[in-house]
């Protein structure tokens, strides 16, 4: 086991033994999410909501010394995630056996994620050269293990994560969404992490990472080109519809101008 994961698990196991380990781990991830997302949020109402959410988690623990142990765990997690090369919270969740197989939650070894990222990003140099960055959309992000591998591939090619990749990740499970946000934010990825359903397109909540403003300052809206193309397509479709309607009206207006049909024209033989 990774030594940092081992120490993280040891500290977590010392927190409120009356609670199941999955509950403590979920609380840790939620508090970490609230703290990081609040700092990164540009919206005052969202910051207030995140503060209230954080305090509601704190209130679940009678012994506040248990809560005071969590910053040490945060330091371990952020240090390991920031250095790259691992899916730290995924490993911790697997070691604690808190993943729910009924929800399709399984720990994917980092080496597998890295191989998949290498295969998927074979043309990344060309893409970044063309527009200055790439966009990555992950419809079932889990704890963000694949995104950690993507970050390592991009960084390994000499690019700055904050300005070279924009991530939009969707995760249905709220605890796992918290894990994904923490890992993406700690790794320095710019993007928007969404708790939602990729099939129904429902969105329950979302938050930008701290690197998002850096990306916007360097590149602007990552989907500006697609939005412009969509607007142009809509305008062209509206123009075609208007032209078709005008042609229909012209045909209707000229119906009464045709010569009357005589009886001879109706003769069959």
Coordinates of C-alpha atoms in Angstrom, one line a residue:
X1 CA 0.0 0.0 0.0
X2 CA 1.1 3.6 -0.7
X3 CA 2.6 4.9 2.6
X4 CA 0.6 8.1 2.3
X5 CA -2.6 6.1 1.8
X6 CA -1.7 3.9 4.8
X7 CA -1.2 7.0 7.1
X8 CA -4.5 8.5 5.7
X9 CA -6.4 5.4 6.5
X10 CA -4.8 5.2 10.0
X11 CA -5.9 8.7 10.8
X12 CA -9.4 8.1 9.5
X13 CA -9.8 4.9 11.5
X14 CA -9.1 7.0 14.7
X15 CA -12.1 9.2 14.1
X16 CA -15.4 8.5 15.8
X17 CA -15.4 4.7 15.9
X18 CA -19.2 4.8 16.4
X19 CA -19.6 5.6 12.8
X20 CA -19.1 3.3 9.8
X21 CA -15.8 4.0 7.9
X22 CA -17.8 4.9 4.8
X23 CA -19.6 7.6 6.6
X24 CA -16.5 9.2 8.0
X25 CA -14.8 9.0 4.6
X26 CA -17.8 10.6 2.9
X27 CA -17.8 13.4 5.6
X28 CA -14.1 14.0 5.0
X29 CA -14.7 14.3 1.3
X30 CA -17.7 16.6 1.7
X31 CA -15.8 18.9 4.1
X32 CA -12.8 19.0 1.8
X33 CA -15.1 19.8 -1.2
X34 CA -16.8 22.6 0.7
X35 CA -13.6 24.2 1.8
X36 CA -12.0 24.1 -1.7
X37 CA -15.1 25.0 -3.6
X38 CA -15.9 27.9 -1.3
X39 CA -12.5 29.4 -1.9
X40 CA -12.8 29.0 -5.7
X41 CA -16.4 30.1 -6.1
X42 CA -17.0 33.5 -7.7
X43 CA -20.6 33.5 -6.4
X44 CA -21.4 34.9 -2.9
X45 CA -24.6 32.9 -2.5
X46 CA -22.7 29.7 -3.4
X47 CA -20.0 30.5 -0.9
X48 CA -22.5 31.0 1.9
X49 CA -24.3 27.7 1.0
X50 CA -20.9 25.9 1.0
X51 CA -20.1 27.4 4.4
X52 CA -23.5 26.2 5.8
X53 CA -22.9 22.8 4.3
X54 CA -19.5 22.5 5.9
X55 CA -20.8 23.4 9.3
X56 CA -23.6 20.9 9.0
X57 CA -21.0 18.2 8.5
X58 CA -19.0 19.4 11.5
X59 CA -22.2 19.2 13.6
X60 CA -22.4 15.5 13.1
X61 CA -19.4 15.0 15.4
X62 CA -19.8 15.5 19.1
X63 CA -16.1 15.3 19.8
X64 CA -14.6 18.3 17.9
X65 CA -11.1 16.8 18.2
X66 CA -12.3 14.3 15.6
X67 CA -12.9 17.2 13.2
X68 CA -9.5 18.7 14.1
X69 CA -7.8 15.6 12.8
X70 CA -9.2 16.1 9.3
X71 CA -6.9 19.0 8.3
X72 CA -3.9 16.6 8.7
X73 CA -5.7 14.2 6.4
X74 CA -6.4 17.0 3.9
X75 CA -2.7 17.9 3.9
X76 CA -1.7 14.3 3.1
X77 CA -4.3 13.9 0.4
X78 CA -3.6 17.3 -1.3
X79 CA 0.1 16.7 -1.2
X80 CA -0.1 13.3 -2.9
X81 CA -2.7 14.4 -5.5
X82 CA -0.8 17.6 -6.3
X83 CA 2.3 15.6 -7.1
X84 CA 0.5 13.5 -9.7
X85 CA 0.9 9.9 -10.6
X86 CA -1.9 8.5 -8.5
X87 CA -5.7 8.3 -7.9
X88 CA -5.2 9.0 -4.1
X89 CA -8.8 9.1 -3.0
X90 CA -9.7 6.2 -5.2
X91 CA -7.0 4.1 -3.6
X92 CA -8.1 5.2 -0.1
X93 CA -11.7 4.3 -0.9
X94 CA -10.6 0.9 -2.1
X95 CA -8.5 0.3 1.0
X96 CA -11.3 1.3 3.3
X97 CA -13.8 -0.9 1.2
X98 CA -16.3 1.9 1.0
X99 CA -17.1 1.6 -2.7
X100 CA -20.6 0.4 -3.6
X101 CA -20.5 -2.3 -6.2
X102 CA -24.3 -2.1 -6.6
X103 CA -23.8 1.4 -8.0
X104 CA -21.0 0.1 -10.3
X105 CA -18.3 1.6 -8.1
X106 CA -15.0 -0.2 -8.6
X107 CA -11.4 1.1 -8.1
X108 CA -9.6 1.2 -11.5
X109 CA -5.8 0.9 -10.9
X110 CA -4.0 4.1 -11.9
X111 CA -1.8 2.2 -14.4
X112 CA -5.0 1.2 -16.4
X113 CA -6.2 4.8 -16.4
X114 CA -2.8 6.0 -17.5
X115 CA -2.7 3.6 -20.4
X116 CA -6.2 4.6 -21.5
X117 CA -5.3 8.3 -21.3
X118 CA -2.1 7.7 -23.4
X119 CA -4.2 6.0 -26.1
X120 CA -6.9 8.7 -26.1
X121 CA -4.5 11.6 -26.2
X122 CA -2.3 10.6 -29.1
X123 CA -3.1 13.8 -31.1
X124 CA -3.0 16.1 -28.1
X125 CA 0.0 18.0 -29.4
X126 CA -1.8 18.8 -32.6
X127 CA -5.0 19.9 -30.8
X128 CA -3.2 22.2 -28.4
X129 CA -1.1 23.7 -31.2
X130 CA -4.3 24.3 -33.2
X131 CA -6.3 26.1 -30.5
X132 CA -4.1 26.5 -27.5
X133 CA -5.9 23.9 -25.3
X134 CA -8.0 20.8 -25.4
X135 CA -11.4 20.1 -23.7
X136 CA -12.1 16.9 -21.9
X137 CA -15.6 15.8 -21.0
X138 CA -16.2 12.8 -18.6
X139 CA -19.8 11.7 -18.3
X140 CA -19.2 9.2 -15.6
X141 CA -16.2 10.6 -13.7
X142 CA -16.2 8.6 -10.5
X143 CA -13.5 9.8 -8.2
X144 CA -11.7 11.4 -11.2
X145 CA -9.1 8.7 -11.7
X146 CA -9.1 9.0 -15.5
X147 CA -8.8 12.8 -15.1
X148 CA -5.8 12.4 -12.9
X149 CA -4.2 10.2 -15.7
X150 CA -5.1 12.8 -18.3
X151 CA -3.5 15.5 -16.2
X152 CA -0.3 13.5 -16.0
X153 CA -0.2 12.9 -19.7
X154 CA -0.7 16.6 -20.5
X155 CA 1.8 17.7 -17.9
X156 CA 4.3 15.0 -19.1
X157 CA 4.3 16.6 -22.5
X158 CA 5.4 19.9 -21.0
X159 CA 2.1 21.8 -21.0
X160 CA 0.7 23.8 -18.1
X161 CA -2.5 22.2 -16.8
X162 CA -4.1 25.5 -15.8
X163 CA -4.1 26.8 -19.3
X164 CA -3.9 23.8 -21.6
X165 CA -6.9 21.6 -20.6
X166 CA -10.5 22.4 -19.7
X167 CA -12.4 19.6 -17.9
X168 CA -16.1 19.1 -17.5
X169 CA -16.9 16.0 -15.5
X170 CA -20.3 14.6 -14.4
X171 CA -20.8 12.2 -11.5
X172 CA -24.2 11.0 -10.2
X173 CA -23.2 9.9 -6.7
X174 CA -22.8 12.9 -4.4
X175 CA -20.0 11.4 -2.2
X176 CA -18.0 10.4 -5.4
X177 CA -18.7 13.9 -6.9
X178 CA -17.0 15.4 -3.8
X179 CA -14.0 13.1 -4.3
X180 CA -13.8 14.0 -8.0
X181 CA -13.9 17.8 -7.3
X182 CA -11.2 17.5 -4.5
X183 CA -8.9 15.6 -6.8
X184 CA -9.3 17.8 -9.9
X185 CA -9.0 21.0 -7.8
X186 CA -5.9 19.7 -6.0
X187 CA -4.3 18.5 -9.2
X188 CA -4.6 22.0 -10.7
X189 CA -7.1 21.1 -13.4
X190 CA -9.3 24.0 -14.7
X191 CA -12.9 23.1 -15.2
X192 CA -16.4 22.5 -13.9
X193 CA -17.3 19.5 -11.9
X194 CA -21.0 18.5 -11.9
X195 CA -23.1 16.3 -9.7
X196 CA -25.8 15.2 -12.1
X197 CA -27.1 12.5 -14.4
X198 CA -25.5 12.3 -17.9
X199 CA -28.5 10.3 -19.2
X200 CA -31.3 12.5 -18.1
X201 CA -29.2 15.7 -18.2
X202 CA -30.3 16.6 -14.7
X203 CA -27.9 18.8 -12.8
X204 CA -28.0 18.8 -9.0
X205 CA -25.1 21.0 -8.2
X206 CA -21.7 22.1 -9.7
X207 CA -18.6 24.0 -8.9
X208 CA -15.6 25.5 -10.7
X209 CA -12.1 24.6 -9.7
X210 CA -9.7 27.2 -8.5
X211 CA -7.8 27.0 -11.8
X212 CA -10.8 27.9 -13.9
X213 CA -10.2 31.7 -13.7
X214 CA -6.6 31.2 -14.8
X215 CA -7.8 29.2 -17.9
X216 CA -10.5 31.9 -18.8
X217 CA -7.9 34.7 -18.5
X218 CA -5.6 32.9 -20.9
X219 CA -8.2 31.4 -23.4
X220 CA -11.6 32.8 -22.8
X221 CA -14.7 30.6 -23.0
X222 CA -13.4 27.0 -24.0
X223 CA -16.6 26.4 -25.9
X224 CA -16.8 29.8 -27.7
X225 CA -16.2 28.2 -31.1
X226 CA -18.8 25.5 -30.7
X227 CA -21.3 28.1 -29.5
X228 CA -20.6 30.4 -32.4
X229 CA -21.1 27.4 -34.8
X230 CA -24.4 26.5 -33.1
X231 CA -25.6 30.1 -33.3
X232 CA -24.7 30.2 -37.0
X233 CA -26.5 26.9 -37.7
X234 CA -29.6 28.2 -35.9
X235 CA -29.5 31.4 -37.9
X236 CA -29.1 29.5 -41.2
X237 CA -32.0 27.2 -40.2
X238 CA -34.2 30.2 -39.4
X239 CA -33.3 31.8 -42.7
X240 CA -34.2 28.6 -44.6
X241 CA -37.5 28.4 -42.7
X242 CA -38.3 32.0 -43.5
X243 CA -37.5 31.5 -47.2
X244 CA -39.6 28.3 -47.4
X245 CA -42.5 30.2 -45.8
X246 CA -42.2 33.1 -48.3
X247 CA -42.1 30.7 -51.2
X248 CA -45.3 28.9 -49.8
X249 CA -47.1 32.2 -49.6
X250 CA -46.1 33.1 -53.2
X251 CA -47.5 29.8 -54.4
X252 CA -50.7 30.3 -52.6
X253 CA -51.1 33.8 -54.0
X254 CA -50.7 32.6 -57.6
X255 CA -53.1 29.7 -57.4
X256 CA -56.1 31.8 -58.7
X257 CA -54.1 33.1 -61.7
X258 CA -53.9 29.8 -63.6
X259 CA -56.3 29.3 -66.6
X260 CA -59.6 27.5 -65.9
X261 CA -59.7 23.8 -66.8
X262 CA -62.1 23.1 -69.7
X263 CA -64.2 20.1 -70.1
X264 CA -62.1 18.8 -73.0
X265 CA -59.2 18.6 -70.7
X266 CA -61.0 16.2 -68.5
X267 CA -61.8 13.8 -71.3
X268 CA -60.3 10.4 -70.7
X269 CA -60.4 9.1 -74.3

